[in-house]
mmCIF file with all atom_site columns, C-alpha atoms in Angstrom:
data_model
loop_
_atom_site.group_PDB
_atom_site.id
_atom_site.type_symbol
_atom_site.label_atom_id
_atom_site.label_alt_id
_atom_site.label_comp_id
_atom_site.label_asym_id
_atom_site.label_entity_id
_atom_site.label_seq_id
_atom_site.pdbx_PDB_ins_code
_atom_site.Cartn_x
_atom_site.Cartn_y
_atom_site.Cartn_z
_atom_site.occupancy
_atom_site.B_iso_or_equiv
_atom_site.pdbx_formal_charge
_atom_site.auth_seq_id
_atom_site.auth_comp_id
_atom_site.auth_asym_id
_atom_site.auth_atom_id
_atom_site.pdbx_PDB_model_num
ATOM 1  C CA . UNK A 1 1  ? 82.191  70.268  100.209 1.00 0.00 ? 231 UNK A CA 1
ATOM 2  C CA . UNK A 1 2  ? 78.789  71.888  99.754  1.00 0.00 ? 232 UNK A CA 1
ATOM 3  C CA . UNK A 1 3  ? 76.851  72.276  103.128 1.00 0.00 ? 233 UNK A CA 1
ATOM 4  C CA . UNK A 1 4  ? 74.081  70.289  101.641 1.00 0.00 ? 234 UNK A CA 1
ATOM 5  C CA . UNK A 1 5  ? 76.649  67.634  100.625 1.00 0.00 ? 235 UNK A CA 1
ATOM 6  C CA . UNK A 1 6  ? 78.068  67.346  103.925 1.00 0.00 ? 236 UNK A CA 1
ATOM 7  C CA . UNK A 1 7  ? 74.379  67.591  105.727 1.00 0.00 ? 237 UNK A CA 1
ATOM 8  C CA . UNK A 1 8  ? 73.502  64.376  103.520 1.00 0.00 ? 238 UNK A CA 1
ATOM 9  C CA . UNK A 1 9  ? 76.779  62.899  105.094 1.00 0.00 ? 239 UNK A CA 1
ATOM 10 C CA . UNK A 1 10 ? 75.871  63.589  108.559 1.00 0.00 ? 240 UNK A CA 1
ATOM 11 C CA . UNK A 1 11 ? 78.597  65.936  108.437 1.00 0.00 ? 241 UNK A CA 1
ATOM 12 C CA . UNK A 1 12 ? 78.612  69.296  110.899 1.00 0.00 ? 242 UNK A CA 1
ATOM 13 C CA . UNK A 1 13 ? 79.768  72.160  109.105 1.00 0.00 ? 243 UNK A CA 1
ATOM 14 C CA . UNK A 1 14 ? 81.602  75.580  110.305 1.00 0.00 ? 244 UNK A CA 1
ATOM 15 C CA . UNK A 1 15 ? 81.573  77.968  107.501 1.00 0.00 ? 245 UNK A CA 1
ATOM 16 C CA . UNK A 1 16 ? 79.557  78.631  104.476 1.00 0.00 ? 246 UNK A CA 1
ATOM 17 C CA . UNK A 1 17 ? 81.631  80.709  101.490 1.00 0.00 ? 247 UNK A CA 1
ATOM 18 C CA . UNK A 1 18 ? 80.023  83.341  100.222 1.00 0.00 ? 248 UNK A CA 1
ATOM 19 C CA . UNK A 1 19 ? 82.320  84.512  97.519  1.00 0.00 ? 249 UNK A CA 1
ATOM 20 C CA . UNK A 1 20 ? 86.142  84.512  97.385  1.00 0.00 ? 250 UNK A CA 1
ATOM 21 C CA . UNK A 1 21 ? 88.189  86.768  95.808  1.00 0.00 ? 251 UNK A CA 1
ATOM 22 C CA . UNK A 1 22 ? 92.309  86.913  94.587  1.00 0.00 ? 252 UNK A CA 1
ATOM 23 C CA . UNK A 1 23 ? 94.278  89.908  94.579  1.00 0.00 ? 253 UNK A CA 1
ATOM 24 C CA . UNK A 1 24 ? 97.427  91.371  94.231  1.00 0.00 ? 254 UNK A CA 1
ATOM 25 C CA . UNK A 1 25 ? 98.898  94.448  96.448  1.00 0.00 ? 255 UNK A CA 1
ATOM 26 C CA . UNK A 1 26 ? 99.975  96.186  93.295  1.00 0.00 ? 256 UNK A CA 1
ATOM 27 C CA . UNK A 1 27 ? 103.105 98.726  94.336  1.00 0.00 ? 257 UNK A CA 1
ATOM 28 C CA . UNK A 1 28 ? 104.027 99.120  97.552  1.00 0.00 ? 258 UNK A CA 1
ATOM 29 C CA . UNK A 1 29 ? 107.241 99.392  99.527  1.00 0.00 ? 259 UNK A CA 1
ATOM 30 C CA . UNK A 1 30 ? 108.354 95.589  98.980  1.00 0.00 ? 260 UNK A CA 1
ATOM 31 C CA . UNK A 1 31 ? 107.331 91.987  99.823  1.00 0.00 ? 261 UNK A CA 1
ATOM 32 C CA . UNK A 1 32 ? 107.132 92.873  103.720 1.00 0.00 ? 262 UNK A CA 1
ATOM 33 C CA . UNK A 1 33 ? 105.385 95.717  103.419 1.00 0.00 ? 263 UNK A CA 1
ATOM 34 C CA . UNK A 1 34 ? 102.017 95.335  101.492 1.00 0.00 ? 264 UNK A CA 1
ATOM 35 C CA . UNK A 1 35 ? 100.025 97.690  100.093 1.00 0.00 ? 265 UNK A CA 1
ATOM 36 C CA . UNK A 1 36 ? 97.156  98.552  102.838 1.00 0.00 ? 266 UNK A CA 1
ATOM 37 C CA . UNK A 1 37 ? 94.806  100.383 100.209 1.00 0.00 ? 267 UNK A CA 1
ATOM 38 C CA . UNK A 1 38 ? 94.972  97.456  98.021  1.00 0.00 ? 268 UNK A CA 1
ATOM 39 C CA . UNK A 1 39 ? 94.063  95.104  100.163 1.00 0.00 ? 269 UNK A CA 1
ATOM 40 C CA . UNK A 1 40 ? 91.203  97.399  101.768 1.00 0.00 ? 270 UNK A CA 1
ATOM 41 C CA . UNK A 1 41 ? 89.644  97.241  98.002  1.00 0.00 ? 271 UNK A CA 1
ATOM 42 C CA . UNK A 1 42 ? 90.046  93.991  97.476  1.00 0.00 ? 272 UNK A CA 1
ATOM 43 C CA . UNK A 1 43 ? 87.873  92.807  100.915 1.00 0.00 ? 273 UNK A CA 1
ATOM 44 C CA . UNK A 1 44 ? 85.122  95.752  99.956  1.00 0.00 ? 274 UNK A CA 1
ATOM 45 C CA . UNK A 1 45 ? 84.398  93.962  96.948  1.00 0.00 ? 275 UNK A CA 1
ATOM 46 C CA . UNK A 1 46 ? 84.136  90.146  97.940  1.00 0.00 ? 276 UNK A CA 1
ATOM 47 C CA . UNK A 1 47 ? 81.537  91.573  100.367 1.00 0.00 ? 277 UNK A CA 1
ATOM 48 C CA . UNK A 1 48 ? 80.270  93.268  97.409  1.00 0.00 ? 278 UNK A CA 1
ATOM 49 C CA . UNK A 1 49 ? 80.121  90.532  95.731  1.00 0.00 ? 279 UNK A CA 1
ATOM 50 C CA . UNK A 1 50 ? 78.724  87.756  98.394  1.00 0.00 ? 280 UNK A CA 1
ATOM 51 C CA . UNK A 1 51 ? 76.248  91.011  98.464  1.00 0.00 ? 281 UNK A CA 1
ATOM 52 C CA . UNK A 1 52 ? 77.211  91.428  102.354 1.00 0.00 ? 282 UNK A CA 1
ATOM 53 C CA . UNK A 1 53 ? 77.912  94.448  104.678 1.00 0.00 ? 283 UNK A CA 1
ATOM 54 C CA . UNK A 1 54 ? 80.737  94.728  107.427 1.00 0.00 ? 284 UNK A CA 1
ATOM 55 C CA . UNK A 1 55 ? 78.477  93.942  109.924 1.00 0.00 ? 285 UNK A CA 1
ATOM 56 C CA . UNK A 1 56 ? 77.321  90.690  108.476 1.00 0.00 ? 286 UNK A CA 1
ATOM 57 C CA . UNK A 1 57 ? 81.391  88.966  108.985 1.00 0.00 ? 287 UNK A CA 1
ATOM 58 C CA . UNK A 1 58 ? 81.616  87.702  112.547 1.00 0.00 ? 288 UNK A CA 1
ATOM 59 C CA . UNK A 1 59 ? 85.175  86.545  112.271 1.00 0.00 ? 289 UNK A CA 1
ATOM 60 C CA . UNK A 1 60 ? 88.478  87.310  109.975 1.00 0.00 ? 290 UNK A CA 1
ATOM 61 C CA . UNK A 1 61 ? 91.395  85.180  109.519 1.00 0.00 ? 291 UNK A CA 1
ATOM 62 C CA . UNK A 1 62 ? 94.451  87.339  108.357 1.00 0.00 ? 292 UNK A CA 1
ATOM 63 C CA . UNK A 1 63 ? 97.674  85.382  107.806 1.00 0.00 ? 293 UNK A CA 1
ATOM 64 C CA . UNK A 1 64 ? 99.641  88.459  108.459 1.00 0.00 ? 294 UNK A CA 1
ATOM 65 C CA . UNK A 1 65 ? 103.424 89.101  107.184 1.00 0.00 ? 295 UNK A CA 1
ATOM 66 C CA . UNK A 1 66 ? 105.045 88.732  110.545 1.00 0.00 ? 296 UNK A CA 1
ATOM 67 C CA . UNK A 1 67 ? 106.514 92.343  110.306 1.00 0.00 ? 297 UNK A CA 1
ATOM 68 C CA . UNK A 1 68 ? 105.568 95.406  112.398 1.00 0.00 ? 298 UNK A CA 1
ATOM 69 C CA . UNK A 1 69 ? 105.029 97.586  109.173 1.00 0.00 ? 299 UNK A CA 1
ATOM 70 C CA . UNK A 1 70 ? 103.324 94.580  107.137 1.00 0.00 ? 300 UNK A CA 1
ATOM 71 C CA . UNK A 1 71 ? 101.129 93.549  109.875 1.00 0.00 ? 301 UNK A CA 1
ATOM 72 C CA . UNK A 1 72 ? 99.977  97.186  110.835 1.00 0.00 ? 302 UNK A CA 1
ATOM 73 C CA . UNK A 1 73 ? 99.332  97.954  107.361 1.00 0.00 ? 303 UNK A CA 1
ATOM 74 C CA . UNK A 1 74 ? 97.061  94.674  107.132 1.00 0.00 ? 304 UNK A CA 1
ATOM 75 C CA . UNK A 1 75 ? 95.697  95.419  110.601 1.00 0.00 ? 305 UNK A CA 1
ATOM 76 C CA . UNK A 1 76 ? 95.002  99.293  109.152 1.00 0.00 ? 306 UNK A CA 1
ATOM 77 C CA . UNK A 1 77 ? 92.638  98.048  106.307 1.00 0.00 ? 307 UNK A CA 1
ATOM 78 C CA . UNK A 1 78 ? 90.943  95.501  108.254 1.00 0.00 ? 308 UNK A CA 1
ATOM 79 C CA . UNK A 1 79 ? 89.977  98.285  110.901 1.00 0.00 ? 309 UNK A CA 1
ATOM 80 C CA . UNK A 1 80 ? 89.093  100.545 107.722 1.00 0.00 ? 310 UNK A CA 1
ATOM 81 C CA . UNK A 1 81 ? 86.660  98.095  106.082 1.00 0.00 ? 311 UNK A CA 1
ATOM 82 C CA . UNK A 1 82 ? 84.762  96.462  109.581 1.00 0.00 ? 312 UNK A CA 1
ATOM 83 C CA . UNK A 1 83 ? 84.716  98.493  112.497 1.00 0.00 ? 313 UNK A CA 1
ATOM 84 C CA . UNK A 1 84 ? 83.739  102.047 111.534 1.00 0.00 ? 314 UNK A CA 1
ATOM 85 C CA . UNK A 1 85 ? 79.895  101.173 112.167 1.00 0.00 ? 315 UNK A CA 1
ATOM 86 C CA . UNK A 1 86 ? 80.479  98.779  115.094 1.00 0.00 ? 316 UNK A CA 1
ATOM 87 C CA . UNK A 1 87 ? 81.035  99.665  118.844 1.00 0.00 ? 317 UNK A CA 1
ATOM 88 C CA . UNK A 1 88 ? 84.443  100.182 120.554 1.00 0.00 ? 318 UNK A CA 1
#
């Protein structure tokens, strides 16, 4: 629902989407281990193309594989795209 749609409604909302993007890892080692690189392209250019800047995303929700080398690796590319401007 549109924020204007659900400001007619009387509705509060959380979130506005600025773009959204699908990818796919590509090769990697497997299923449990996705491919960090991949994914670090594939956030660059939804900010790209909501025309945003790692310093404009307050928050990230990352589902995670629930595996210590699929989870670092995601962990890895988030940390690669948004914090190499910000503050420890």
């Amino acid at each position: 629902m549109s924020a204007d749609r659900a400001s007619t409604l009387g509705l509060p909302f959380r979130a506005v989407l600025d773009a959204t993007v699908i990818g796919q890892d590509g090769r990697s080692f497997g299923i449990m281990a996705p491919n960090g690189t991949a994914q670090e392209e594939l956030m660059r250019r939804t900010l790209a193309l909501a025309d945003l800047g790692p310093d404009d995303i307050a928050h990230v929700e990352a589902h995670g594989t629930g595996t210590p080398v699929g989870d670092a690796q995601e962990r890895a590319a988030l940390a690669r795209v948004f914090t190499p401007t910000r503050p420890e």
